[in-house]
Coordinates of C-alpha atoms in Angstrom, one line a residue:
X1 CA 22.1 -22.7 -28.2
X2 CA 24.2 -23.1 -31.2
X3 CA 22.0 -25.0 -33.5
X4 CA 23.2 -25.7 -36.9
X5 CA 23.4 -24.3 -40.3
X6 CA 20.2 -24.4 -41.8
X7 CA 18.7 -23.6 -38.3
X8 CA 20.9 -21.4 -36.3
X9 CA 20.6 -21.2 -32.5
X10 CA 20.5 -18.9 -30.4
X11 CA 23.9 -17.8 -30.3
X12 CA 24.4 -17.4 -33.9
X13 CA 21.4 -15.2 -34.2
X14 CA 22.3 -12.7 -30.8
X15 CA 25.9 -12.4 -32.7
X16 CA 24.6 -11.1 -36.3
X17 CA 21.6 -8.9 -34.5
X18 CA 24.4 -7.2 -32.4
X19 CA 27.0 -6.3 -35.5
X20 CA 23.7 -5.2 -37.7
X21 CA 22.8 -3.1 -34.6
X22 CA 26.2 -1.8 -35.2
X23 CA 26.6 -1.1 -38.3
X24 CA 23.7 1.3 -38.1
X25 CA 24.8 3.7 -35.7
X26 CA 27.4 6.0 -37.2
X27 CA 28.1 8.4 -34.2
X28 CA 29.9 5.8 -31.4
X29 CA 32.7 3.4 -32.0
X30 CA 32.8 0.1 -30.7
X31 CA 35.3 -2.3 -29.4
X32 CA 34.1 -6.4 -28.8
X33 CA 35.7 -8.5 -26.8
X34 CA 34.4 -12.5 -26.3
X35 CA 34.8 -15.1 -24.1
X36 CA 33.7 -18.6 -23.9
X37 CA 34.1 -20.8 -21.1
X38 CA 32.9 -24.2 -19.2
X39 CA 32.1 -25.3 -15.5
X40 CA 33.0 -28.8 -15.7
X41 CA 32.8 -30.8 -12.1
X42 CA 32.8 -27.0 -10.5
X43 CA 35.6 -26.8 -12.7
X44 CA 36.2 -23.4 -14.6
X45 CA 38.2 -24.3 -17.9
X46 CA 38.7 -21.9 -20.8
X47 CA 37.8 -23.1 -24.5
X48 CA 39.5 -20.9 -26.1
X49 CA 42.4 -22.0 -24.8
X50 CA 43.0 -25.4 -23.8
X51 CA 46.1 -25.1 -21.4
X52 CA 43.7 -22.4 -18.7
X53 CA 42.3 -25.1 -16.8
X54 CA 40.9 -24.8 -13.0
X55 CA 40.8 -21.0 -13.7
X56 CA 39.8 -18.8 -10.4
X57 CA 36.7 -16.2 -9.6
X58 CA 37.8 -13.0 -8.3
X59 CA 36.2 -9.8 -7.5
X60 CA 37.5 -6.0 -7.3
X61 CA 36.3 -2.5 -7.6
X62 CA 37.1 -1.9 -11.0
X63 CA 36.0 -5.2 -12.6
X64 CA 33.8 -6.7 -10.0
X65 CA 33.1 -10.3 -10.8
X66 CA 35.7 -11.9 -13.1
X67 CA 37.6 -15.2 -13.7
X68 CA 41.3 -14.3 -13.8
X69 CA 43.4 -16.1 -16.6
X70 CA 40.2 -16.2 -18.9
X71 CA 41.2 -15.7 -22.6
X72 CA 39.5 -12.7 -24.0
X73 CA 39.7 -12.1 -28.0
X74 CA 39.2 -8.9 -30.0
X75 CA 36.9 -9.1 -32.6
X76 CA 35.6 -6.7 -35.3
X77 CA 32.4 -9.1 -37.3
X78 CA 30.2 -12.1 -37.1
X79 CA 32.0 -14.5 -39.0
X80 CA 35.6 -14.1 -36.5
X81 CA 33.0 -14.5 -33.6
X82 CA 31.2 -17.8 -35.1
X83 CA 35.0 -19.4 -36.3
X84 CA 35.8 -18.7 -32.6
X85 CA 32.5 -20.8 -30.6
X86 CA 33.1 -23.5 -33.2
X87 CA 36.5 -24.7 -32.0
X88 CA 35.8 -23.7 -28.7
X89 CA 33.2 -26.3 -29.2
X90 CA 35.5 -28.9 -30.1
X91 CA 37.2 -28.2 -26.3
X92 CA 33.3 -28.8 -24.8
X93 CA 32.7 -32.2 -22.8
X94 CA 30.5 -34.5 -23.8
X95 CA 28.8 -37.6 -23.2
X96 CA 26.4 -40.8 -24.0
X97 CA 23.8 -41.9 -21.2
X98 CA 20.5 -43.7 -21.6
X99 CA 18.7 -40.5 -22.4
X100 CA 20.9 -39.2 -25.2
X101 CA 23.9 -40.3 -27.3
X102 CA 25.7 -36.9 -27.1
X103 CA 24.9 -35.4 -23.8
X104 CA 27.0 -32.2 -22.7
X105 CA 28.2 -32.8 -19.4
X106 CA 29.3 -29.0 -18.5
X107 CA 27.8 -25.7 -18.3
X108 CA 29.1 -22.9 -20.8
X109 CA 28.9 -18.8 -20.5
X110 CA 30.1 -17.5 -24.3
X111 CA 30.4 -13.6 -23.0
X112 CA 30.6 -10.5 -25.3
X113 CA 31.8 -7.3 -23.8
X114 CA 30.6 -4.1 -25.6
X115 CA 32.7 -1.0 -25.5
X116 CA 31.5 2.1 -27.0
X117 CA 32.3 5.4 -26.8
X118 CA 31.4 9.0 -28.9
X119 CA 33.0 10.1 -31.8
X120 CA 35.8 12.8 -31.4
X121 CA 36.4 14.8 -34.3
X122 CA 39.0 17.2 -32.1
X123 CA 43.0 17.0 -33.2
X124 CA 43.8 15.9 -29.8
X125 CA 41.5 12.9 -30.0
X126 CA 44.2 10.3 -30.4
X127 CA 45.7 11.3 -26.9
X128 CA 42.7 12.4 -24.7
X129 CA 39.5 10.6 -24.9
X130 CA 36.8 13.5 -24.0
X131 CA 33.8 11.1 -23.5
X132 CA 32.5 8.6 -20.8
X133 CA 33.1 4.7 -21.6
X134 CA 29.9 2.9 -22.3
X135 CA 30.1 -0.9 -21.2
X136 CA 27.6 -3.4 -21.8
X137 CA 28.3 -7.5 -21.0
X138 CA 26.0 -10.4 -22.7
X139 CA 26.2 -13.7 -21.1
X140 CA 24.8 -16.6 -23.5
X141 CA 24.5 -19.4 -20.8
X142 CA 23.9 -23.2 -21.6
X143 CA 23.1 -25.0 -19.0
X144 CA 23.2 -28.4 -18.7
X145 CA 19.8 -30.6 -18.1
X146 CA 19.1 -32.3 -14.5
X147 CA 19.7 -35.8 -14.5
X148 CA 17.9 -39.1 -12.5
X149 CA 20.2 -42.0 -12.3
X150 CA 17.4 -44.0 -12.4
X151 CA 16.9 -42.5 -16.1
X152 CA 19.9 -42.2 -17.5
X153 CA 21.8 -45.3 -15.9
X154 CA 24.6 -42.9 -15.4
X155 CA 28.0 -44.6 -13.6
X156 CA 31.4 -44.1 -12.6
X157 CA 32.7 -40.5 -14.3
X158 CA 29.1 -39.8 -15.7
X159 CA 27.8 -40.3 -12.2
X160 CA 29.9 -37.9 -10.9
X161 CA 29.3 -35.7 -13.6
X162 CA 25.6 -35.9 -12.7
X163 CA 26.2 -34.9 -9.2
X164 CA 27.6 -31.7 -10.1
X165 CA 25.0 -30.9 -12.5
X166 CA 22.4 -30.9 -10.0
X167 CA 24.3 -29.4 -7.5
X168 CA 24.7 -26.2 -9.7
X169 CA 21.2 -26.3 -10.8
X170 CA 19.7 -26.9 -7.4
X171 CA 22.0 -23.9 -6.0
X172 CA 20.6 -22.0 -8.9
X173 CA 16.9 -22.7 -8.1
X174 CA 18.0 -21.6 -4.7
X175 CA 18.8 -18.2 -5.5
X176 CA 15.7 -17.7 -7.7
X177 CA 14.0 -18.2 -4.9
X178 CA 15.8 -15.9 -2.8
X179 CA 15.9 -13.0 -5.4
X180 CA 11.3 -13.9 -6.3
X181 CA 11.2 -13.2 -2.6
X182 CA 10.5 -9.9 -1.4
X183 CA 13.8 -7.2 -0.6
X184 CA 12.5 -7.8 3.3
X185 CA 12.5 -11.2 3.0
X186 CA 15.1 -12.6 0.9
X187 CA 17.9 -12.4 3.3
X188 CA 21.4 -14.1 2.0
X189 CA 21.9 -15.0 -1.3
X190 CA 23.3 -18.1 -1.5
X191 CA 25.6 -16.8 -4.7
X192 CA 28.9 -18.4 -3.2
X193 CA 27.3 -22.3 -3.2
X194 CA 27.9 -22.2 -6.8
X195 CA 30.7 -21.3 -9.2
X196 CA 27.8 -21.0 -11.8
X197 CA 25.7 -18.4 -9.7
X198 CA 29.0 -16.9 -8.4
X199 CA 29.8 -15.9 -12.1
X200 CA 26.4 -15.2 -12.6
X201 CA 25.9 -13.1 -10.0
X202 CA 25.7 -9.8 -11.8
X203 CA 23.5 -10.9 -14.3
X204 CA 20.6 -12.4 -11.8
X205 CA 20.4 -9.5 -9.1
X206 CA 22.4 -6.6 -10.2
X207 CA 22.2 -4.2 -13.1
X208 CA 21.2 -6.5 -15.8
X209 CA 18.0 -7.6 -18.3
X210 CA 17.5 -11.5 -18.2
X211 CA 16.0 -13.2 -20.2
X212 CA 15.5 -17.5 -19.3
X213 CA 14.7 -19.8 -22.1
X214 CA 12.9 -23.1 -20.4
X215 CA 12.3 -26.2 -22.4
X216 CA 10.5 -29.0 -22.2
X217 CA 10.3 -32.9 -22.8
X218 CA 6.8 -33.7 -24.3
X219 CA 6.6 -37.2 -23.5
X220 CA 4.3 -38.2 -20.5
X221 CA 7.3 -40.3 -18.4
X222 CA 9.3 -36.8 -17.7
X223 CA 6.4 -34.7 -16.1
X224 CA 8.0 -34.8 -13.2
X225 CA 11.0 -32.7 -14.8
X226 CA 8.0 -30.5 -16.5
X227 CA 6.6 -29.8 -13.7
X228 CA 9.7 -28.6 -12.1
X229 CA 11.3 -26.7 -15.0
X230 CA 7.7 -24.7 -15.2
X231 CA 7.7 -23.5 -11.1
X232 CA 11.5 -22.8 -11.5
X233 CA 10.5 -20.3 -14.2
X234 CA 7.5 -18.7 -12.5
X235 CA 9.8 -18.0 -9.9
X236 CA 12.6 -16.4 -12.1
X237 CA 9.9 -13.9 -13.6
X238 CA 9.3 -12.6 -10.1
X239 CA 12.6 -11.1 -10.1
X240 CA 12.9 -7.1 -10.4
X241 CA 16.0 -5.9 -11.4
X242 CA 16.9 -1.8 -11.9
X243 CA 18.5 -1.3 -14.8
X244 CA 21.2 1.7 -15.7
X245 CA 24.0 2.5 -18.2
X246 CA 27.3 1.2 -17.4
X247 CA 29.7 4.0 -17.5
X248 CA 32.9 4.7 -17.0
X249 CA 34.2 8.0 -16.3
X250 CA 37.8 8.9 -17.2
X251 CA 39.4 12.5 -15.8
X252 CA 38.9 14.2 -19.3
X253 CA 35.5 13.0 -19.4
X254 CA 34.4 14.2 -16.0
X255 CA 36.0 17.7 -16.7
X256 CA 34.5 17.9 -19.9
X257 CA 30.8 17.4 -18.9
X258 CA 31.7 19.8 -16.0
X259 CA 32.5 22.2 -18.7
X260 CA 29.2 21.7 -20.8
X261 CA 27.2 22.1 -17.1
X262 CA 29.0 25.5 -16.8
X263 CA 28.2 26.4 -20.2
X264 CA 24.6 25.6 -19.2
X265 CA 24.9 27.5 -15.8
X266 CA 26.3 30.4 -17.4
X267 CA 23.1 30.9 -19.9
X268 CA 20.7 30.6 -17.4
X269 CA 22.4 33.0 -15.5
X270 CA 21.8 35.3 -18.1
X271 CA 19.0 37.6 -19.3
X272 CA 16.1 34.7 -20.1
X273 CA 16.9 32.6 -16.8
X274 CA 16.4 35.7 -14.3
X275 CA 12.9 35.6 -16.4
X276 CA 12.0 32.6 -15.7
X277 CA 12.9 32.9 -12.0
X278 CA 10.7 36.1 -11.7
X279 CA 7.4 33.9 -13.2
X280 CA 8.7 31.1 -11.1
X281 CA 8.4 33.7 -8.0
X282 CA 5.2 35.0 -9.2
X283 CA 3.8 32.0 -9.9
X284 CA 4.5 30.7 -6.0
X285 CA 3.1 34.1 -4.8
X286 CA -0.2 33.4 -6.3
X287 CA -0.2 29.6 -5.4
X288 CA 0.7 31.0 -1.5
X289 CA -2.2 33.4 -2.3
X290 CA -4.4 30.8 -3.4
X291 CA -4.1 29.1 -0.5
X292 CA -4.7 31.8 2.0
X293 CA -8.1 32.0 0.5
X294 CA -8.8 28.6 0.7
X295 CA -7.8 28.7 4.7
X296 CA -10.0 31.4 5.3
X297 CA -12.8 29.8 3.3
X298 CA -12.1 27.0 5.5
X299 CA -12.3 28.8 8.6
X300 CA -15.4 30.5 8.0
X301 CA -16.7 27.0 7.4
X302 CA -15.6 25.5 10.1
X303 CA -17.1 28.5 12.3
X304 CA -20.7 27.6 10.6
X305 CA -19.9 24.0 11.6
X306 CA -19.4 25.1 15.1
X307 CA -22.3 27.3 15.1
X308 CA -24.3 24.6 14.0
X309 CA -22.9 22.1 16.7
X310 CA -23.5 24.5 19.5
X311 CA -27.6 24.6 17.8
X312 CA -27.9 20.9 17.7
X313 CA -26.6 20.3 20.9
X314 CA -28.6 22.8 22.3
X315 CA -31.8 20.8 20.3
X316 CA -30.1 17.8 22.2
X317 CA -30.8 19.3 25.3
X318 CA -34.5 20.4 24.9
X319 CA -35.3 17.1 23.2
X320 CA -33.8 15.0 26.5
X321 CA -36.0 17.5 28.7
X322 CA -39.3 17.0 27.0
X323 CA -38.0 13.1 27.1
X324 CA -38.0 13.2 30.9
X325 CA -41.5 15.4 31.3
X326 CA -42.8 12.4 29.0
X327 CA -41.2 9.6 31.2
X328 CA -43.5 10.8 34.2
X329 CA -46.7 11.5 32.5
X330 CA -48.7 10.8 35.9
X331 CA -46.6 13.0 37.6
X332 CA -47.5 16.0 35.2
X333 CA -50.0 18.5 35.6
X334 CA -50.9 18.3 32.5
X335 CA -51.6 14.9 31.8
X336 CA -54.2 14.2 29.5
X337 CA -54.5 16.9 26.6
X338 CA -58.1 16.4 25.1
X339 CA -59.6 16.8 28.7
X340 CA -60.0 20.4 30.4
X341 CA -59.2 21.8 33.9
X342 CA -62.7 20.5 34.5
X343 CA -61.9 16.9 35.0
X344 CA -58.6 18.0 36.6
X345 CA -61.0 19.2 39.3
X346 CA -63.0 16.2 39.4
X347 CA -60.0 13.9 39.4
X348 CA -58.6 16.2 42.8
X349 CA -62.1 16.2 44.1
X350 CA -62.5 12.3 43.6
X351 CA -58.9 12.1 45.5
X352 CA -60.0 13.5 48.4
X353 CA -63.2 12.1 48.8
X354 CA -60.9 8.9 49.0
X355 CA -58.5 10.2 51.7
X356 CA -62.2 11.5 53.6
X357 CA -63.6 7.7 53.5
X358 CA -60.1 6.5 54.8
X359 CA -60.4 8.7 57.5
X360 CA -63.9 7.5 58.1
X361 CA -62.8 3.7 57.8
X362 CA -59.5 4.4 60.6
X363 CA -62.3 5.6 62.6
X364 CA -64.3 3.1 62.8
X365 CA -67.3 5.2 61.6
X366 CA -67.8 3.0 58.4
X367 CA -66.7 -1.1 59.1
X368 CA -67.4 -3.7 56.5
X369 CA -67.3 -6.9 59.1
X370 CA -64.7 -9.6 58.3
X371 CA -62.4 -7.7 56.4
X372 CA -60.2 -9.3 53.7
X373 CA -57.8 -8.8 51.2
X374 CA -59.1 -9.2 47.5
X375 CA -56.9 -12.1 46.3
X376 CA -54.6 -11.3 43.2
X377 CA -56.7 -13.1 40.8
X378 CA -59.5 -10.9 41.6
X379 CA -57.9 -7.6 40.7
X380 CA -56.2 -9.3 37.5
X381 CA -60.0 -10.2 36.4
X382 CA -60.7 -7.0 36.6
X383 CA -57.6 -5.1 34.6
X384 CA -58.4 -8.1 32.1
X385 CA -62.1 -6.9 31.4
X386 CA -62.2 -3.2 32.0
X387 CA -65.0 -2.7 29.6
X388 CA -67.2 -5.4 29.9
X389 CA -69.6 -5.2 33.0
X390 CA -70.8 -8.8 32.5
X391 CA -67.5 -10.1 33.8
X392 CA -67.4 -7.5 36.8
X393 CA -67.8 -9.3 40.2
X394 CA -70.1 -7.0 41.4
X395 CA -71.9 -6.6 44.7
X396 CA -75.8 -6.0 44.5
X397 CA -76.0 -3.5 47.0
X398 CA -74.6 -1.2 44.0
X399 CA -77.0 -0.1 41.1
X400 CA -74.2 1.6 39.0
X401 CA -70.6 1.1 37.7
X402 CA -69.4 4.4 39.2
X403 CA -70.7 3.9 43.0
X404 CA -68.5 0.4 42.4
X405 CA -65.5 2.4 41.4
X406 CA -65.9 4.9 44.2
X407 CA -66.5 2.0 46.3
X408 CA -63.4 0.4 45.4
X409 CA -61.4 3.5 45.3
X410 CA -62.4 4.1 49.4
X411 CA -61.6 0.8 50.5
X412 CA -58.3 0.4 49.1
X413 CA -58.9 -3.0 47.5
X414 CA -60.7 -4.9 50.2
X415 CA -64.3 -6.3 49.9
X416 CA -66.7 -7.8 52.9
X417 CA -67.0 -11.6 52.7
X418 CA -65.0 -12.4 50.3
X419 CA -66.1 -16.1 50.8
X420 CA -69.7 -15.2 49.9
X421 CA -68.7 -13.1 46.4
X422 CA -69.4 -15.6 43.2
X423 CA -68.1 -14.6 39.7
X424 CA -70.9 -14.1 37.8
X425 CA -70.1 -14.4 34.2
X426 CA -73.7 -14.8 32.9
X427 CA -75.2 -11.9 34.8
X428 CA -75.2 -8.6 32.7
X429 CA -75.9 -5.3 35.1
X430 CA -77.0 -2.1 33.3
X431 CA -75.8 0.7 35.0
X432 CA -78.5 3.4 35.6
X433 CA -77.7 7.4 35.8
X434 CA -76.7 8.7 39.1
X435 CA -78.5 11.5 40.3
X436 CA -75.1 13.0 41.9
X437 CA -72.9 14.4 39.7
X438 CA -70.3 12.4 40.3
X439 CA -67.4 12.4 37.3
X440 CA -66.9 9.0 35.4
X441 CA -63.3 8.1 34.8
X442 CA -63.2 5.7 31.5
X443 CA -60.3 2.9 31.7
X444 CA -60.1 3.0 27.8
X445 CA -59.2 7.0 27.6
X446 CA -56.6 6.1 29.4
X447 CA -55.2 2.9 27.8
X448 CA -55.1 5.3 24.8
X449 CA -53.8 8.5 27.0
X450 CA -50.9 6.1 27.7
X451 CA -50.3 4.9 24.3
X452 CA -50.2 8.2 23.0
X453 CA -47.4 9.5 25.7
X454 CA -45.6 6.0 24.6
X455 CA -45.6 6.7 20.6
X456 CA -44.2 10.5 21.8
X457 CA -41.8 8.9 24.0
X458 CA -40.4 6.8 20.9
X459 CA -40.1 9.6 18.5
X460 CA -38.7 11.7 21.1
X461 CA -35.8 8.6 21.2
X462 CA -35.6 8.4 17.7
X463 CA -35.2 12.2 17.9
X464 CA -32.6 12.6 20.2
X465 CA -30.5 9.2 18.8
X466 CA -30.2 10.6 14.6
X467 CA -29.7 14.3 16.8
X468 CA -26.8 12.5 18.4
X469 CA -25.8 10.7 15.2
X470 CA -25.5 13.7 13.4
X471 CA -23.4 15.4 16.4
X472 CA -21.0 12.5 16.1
X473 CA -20.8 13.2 12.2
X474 CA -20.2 16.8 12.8
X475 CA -17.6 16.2 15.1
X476 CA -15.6 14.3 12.8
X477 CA -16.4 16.3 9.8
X478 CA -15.1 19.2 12.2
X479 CA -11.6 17.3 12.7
X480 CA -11.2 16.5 9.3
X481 CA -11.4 20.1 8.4
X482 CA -9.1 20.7 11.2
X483 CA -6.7 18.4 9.5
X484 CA -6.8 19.9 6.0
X485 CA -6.5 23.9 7.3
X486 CA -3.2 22.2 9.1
X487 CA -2.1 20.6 5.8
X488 CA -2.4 24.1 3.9
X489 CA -0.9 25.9 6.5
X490 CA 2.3 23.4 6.3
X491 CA 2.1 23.7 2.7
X492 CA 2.1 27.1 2.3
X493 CA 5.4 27.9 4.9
X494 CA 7.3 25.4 2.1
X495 CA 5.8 27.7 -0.4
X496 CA 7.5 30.5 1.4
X497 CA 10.8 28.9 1.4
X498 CA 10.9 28.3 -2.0
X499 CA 12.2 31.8 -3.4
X500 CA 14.9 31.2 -0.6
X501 CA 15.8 28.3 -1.2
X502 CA 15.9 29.4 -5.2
X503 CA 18.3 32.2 -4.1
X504 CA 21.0 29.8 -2.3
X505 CA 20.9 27.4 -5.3
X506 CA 21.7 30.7 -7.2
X507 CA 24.7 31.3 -5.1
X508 CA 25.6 28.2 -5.2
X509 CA 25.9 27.9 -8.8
X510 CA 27.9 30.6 -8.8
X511 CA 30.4 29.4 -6.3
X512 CA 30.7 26.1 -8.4
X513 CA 31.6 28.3 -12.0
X514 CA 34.0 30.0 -9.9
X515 CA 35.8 27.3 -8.7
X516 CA 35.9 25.5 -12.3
X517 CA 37.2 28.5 -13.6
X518 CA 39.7 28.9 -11.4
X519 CA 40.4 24.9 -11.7
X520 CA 40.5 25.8 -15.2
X521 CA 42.9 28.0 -15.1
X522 CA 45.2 26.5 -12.9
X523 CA 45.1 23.5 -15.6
X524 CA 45.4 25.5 -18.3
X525 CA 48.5 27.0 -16.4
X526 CA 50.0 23.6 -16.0
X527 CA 49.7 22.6 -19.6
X528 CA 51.3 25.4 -20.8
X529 CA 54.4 24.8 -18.2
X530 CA 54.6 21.7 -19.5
X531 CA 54.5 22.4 -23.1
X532 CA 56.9 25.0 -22.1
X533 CA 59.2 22.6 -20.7
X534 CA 59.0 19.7 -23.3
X535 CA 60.0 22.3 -25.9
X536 CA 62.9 23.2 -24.2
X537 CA 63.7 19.5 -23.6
X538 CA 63.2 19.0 -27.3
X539 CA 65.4 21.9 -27.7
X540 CA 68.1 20.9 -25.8
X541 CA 68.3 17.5 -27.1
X542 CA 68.4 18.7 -30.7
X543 CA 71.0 21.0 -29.6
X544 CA 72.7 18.7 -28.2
X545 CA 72.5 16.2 -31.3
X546 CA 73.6 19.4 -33.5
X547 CA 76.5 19.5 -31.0
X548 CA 77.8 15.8 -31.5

């Protein structure tokens, strides 16, 4: 921190950068004030003066954090500063351990308090200060490093000594943890474990820039330290701190700014300011007109959106019906489209010549003996080889495919002696043209009738599903909308407010010159009463001087 002539420290070099800084501005004057102090054994002790020993922390209003007794000494340059470190230096503790031969054993703050103020070229500026009080505190703070008995072979007082290093530095670490945390989660503060972070306090959380110089051993034996000394610092540049000017506000100062704001009142009030409020009006009135157009644009698209809704719902609708018609295609009376009402009235025909020859069979007017069921495997045989008459258990007694299929059609499924029938796979029977004009139903028209109906029935799905898609994306589009015509509207009643809430502050403003007038006044009053009544004091005295 201090380093040495040839190579100043730290110190040295803050002290000379804040007098040039200084020196340069002309306008302000300045009054310094330093301290420099150690925390031996959570001891405070004051180097400046050797008989303030065990000095106390307190805390009030005014001051907030300070260390009562502390000697604080007015200086006006560098070189008083730098005479007063070195012999405070010469009051510093020190020590040998294993590590190094001169080891401080303490933890020093040197603290300069910056006092500036304005400038006051008025007659009465040796008795009324007219401006506010600008104070700014720098804390240079050498701490001592964290010691391992094992390392240092540290005993007796420099044991001791040790303990209360760490202790400091650990409660340090402790609080840069708490303050890297998060305002929701820090929780206490453990500031009071600590004399160091108790003094400190101000500088690590409050309204301050800090600035933590880390350093490091290089050799391979102390990378534990390293290691340590480099999370302790990524945790101290967490820490946010909101920075403002320290000032302090004396009576005059307050009543003199409150003048300037009058001053600044009083022009606007006049001529150019009602201006500016009348463009300020105006240019609210268009933005409120602005947005009534953009409502109503709204609306009128959200009455399209609705329009269009009520049409795709009512698509919806007709989609799900034709959906249903194609669900029952045998059910329809239109049920295959290539074919005419021609074969509808062969198909009706062909129905009831079944229901005749089941009348016939309850009758017993037509009897195949030794009626049996057709086993299942028999009718899967045939759904498996529509087409192909060579795989067709056929009976001889029939000399074409479409006497078979009216036979079958009549008796429901049952054939006579069933024991006898052989599947002949070999056998290939050409059917020959029948003479009647009976209508031939093919199996493969209506495989493909069937598939047809099927591919309809999945567009119509794939229809009605992106149909309802769309509805859902309407619907939301439609609240969204919804949302934003409510946003304007909101927006535009705080438009309407404005002008009236321009007019209050108006009022207001004048109520407040009022009242500092008349404040004025009254102190104006008051000063010249008591000028009034010095003189006369003055006057009596001299009389009465004259008189003895």
């Amino acid at each position: 921190m201090n380093g040495s002539e040839t190579d100043p420290g730290i110190i040295h070099r803050a002290v000379k950068d804040i007098f040039a800084k200084i020196q340069m501005i002309s306008d302000r004057e300045f009054l310094i004030r330093v301290s420099y102090m150690e925390i031996y054994n959570e001891e405070i002790n004051d180097l400046f003066a050797v008989e303030n020993q065990k000095l106390q922390i307190h805390e009030s209003l005014e001051r907030g954090i300070f260390v009562a007794g502390l000697r604080e000494e007015i200086v006006s340059n560098a070189e008083q500063v730098l005479k007063l470190i070195d012999s405070g230096e010469v009051n510093r503790h020190f020590g040998e351990t294993n590590m190094n031969v001169r080891s401080s054993r303490s933890h020093t703050i040197f603290r300069m308090v910056i006092e500036s103020k304005a400038k006051d070229t008025d007659s009465f500026s040796d008795h009324l200060s007219t401006d506010a009080i600008r104070v700014a505190v720098l804390n240079l703070v050498d701490l001592a490093g964290s010691e391992r008995i094992a390392k240092t072979g540290a005993g007796g007082v420099r044991l001791k000594e040790g303990k209360h290093i760490n202790k400091s530095l650990m409660v340090l670490g402790n609080v840069i943890n708490k303050l890297s945390d998060g305002a929701k989660q820090r929780g206490h503060i453990p500031y009071r474990d600590s004399k160091l972070t108790r003094i400190l306090q101000p500088a690590l959380g409050g309204n301050a820039k800090t600035s933590i110089i880390c350093t490091l051993a290089p050799e391979e034996v102390h990378i534990e330290e390293t290691k340590g000394t480099l999370q302790f610092a990524s945790r101290a540049k967490r820490i946010t701190n909101c920075v403002q000017v320290n000032e302090i506000l004396t009576d005059a100062a307050l009543l003199k700014r409150q003048k300037l704001e009058i001053e600044e009142l009083r022009k606007k009030l006049q001529g150019s300011h009602a201006e500016v409020l009348e463009q300020v009006i105006l240019k609210l009135r268009n933005d409120l007109l602005k947005y009534e157009l953009e409502r109503e644009k709204l609306h009128m698209e959200l009455e399209e959106e609705r329009k269009s809704h009520r049409e795709r719902d009512q698509c919806i609708q007709e989609q799900q019906m034709k959906i249903v018609d194609l669900s029952n295609p045998l059910n329809s009376s239109d049920f295959d489209p290539n074919s005419g009402q021609g074969q509808d009235s062969e198909r009706q025909s062909l129905k009831e010549e079944c229901n005749d020859s089941n009348i016939i069979c309850h009758g017993d007017a037509f009897r195949t003996p030794c009626f049996k069921a057709a086993p299942k495997a028999f009718v899967v045989k045939r759904s498996d080889y529509p087409m192909l008459p060579d795989y067709s258990p056929l009976p001889d007694t029939f000399s074409n495919v479409a006497d078979e299929d009216t036979w079958l059609k009549m008796n429901k499924g049952y054939i006579a002696d069933l024991d006898s029938l052989q599947l002949t796979p070999a056998r290939k029977v050409q059917s020959f043209p029948s003479s009647d004009a009976t209508p031939t139903y093919s199996s493969k028209n209506h495989k493909q009738e069937v598939q047809h109906l099927k591919r309809q029935l999945l567009i119509a799905t794939e229809e009605r599903n992106e149909l309802e898609r769309k509805h859902a994306e309407e619907i939301l589009l439609n609240h969204q909308l919804m949302d934003e015509i409510s946003k304007i509207q909101q927006e535009a009643k705080l438009i309407q407010e404005i002008p009236k809430r321009l007019g209050e502050s108006v009022e207001c403003c004048k109520d407040i010159y009022e009242d500092v007038l008349s404040i004025i006044q009254v102190k104006s009053t008051l000063n010249i009463c008591i000028i009034k009544l010095y003189m006369m004091f003055a006057f009596q005295r001299t009389f009465t001087f004259i008189l003895s």
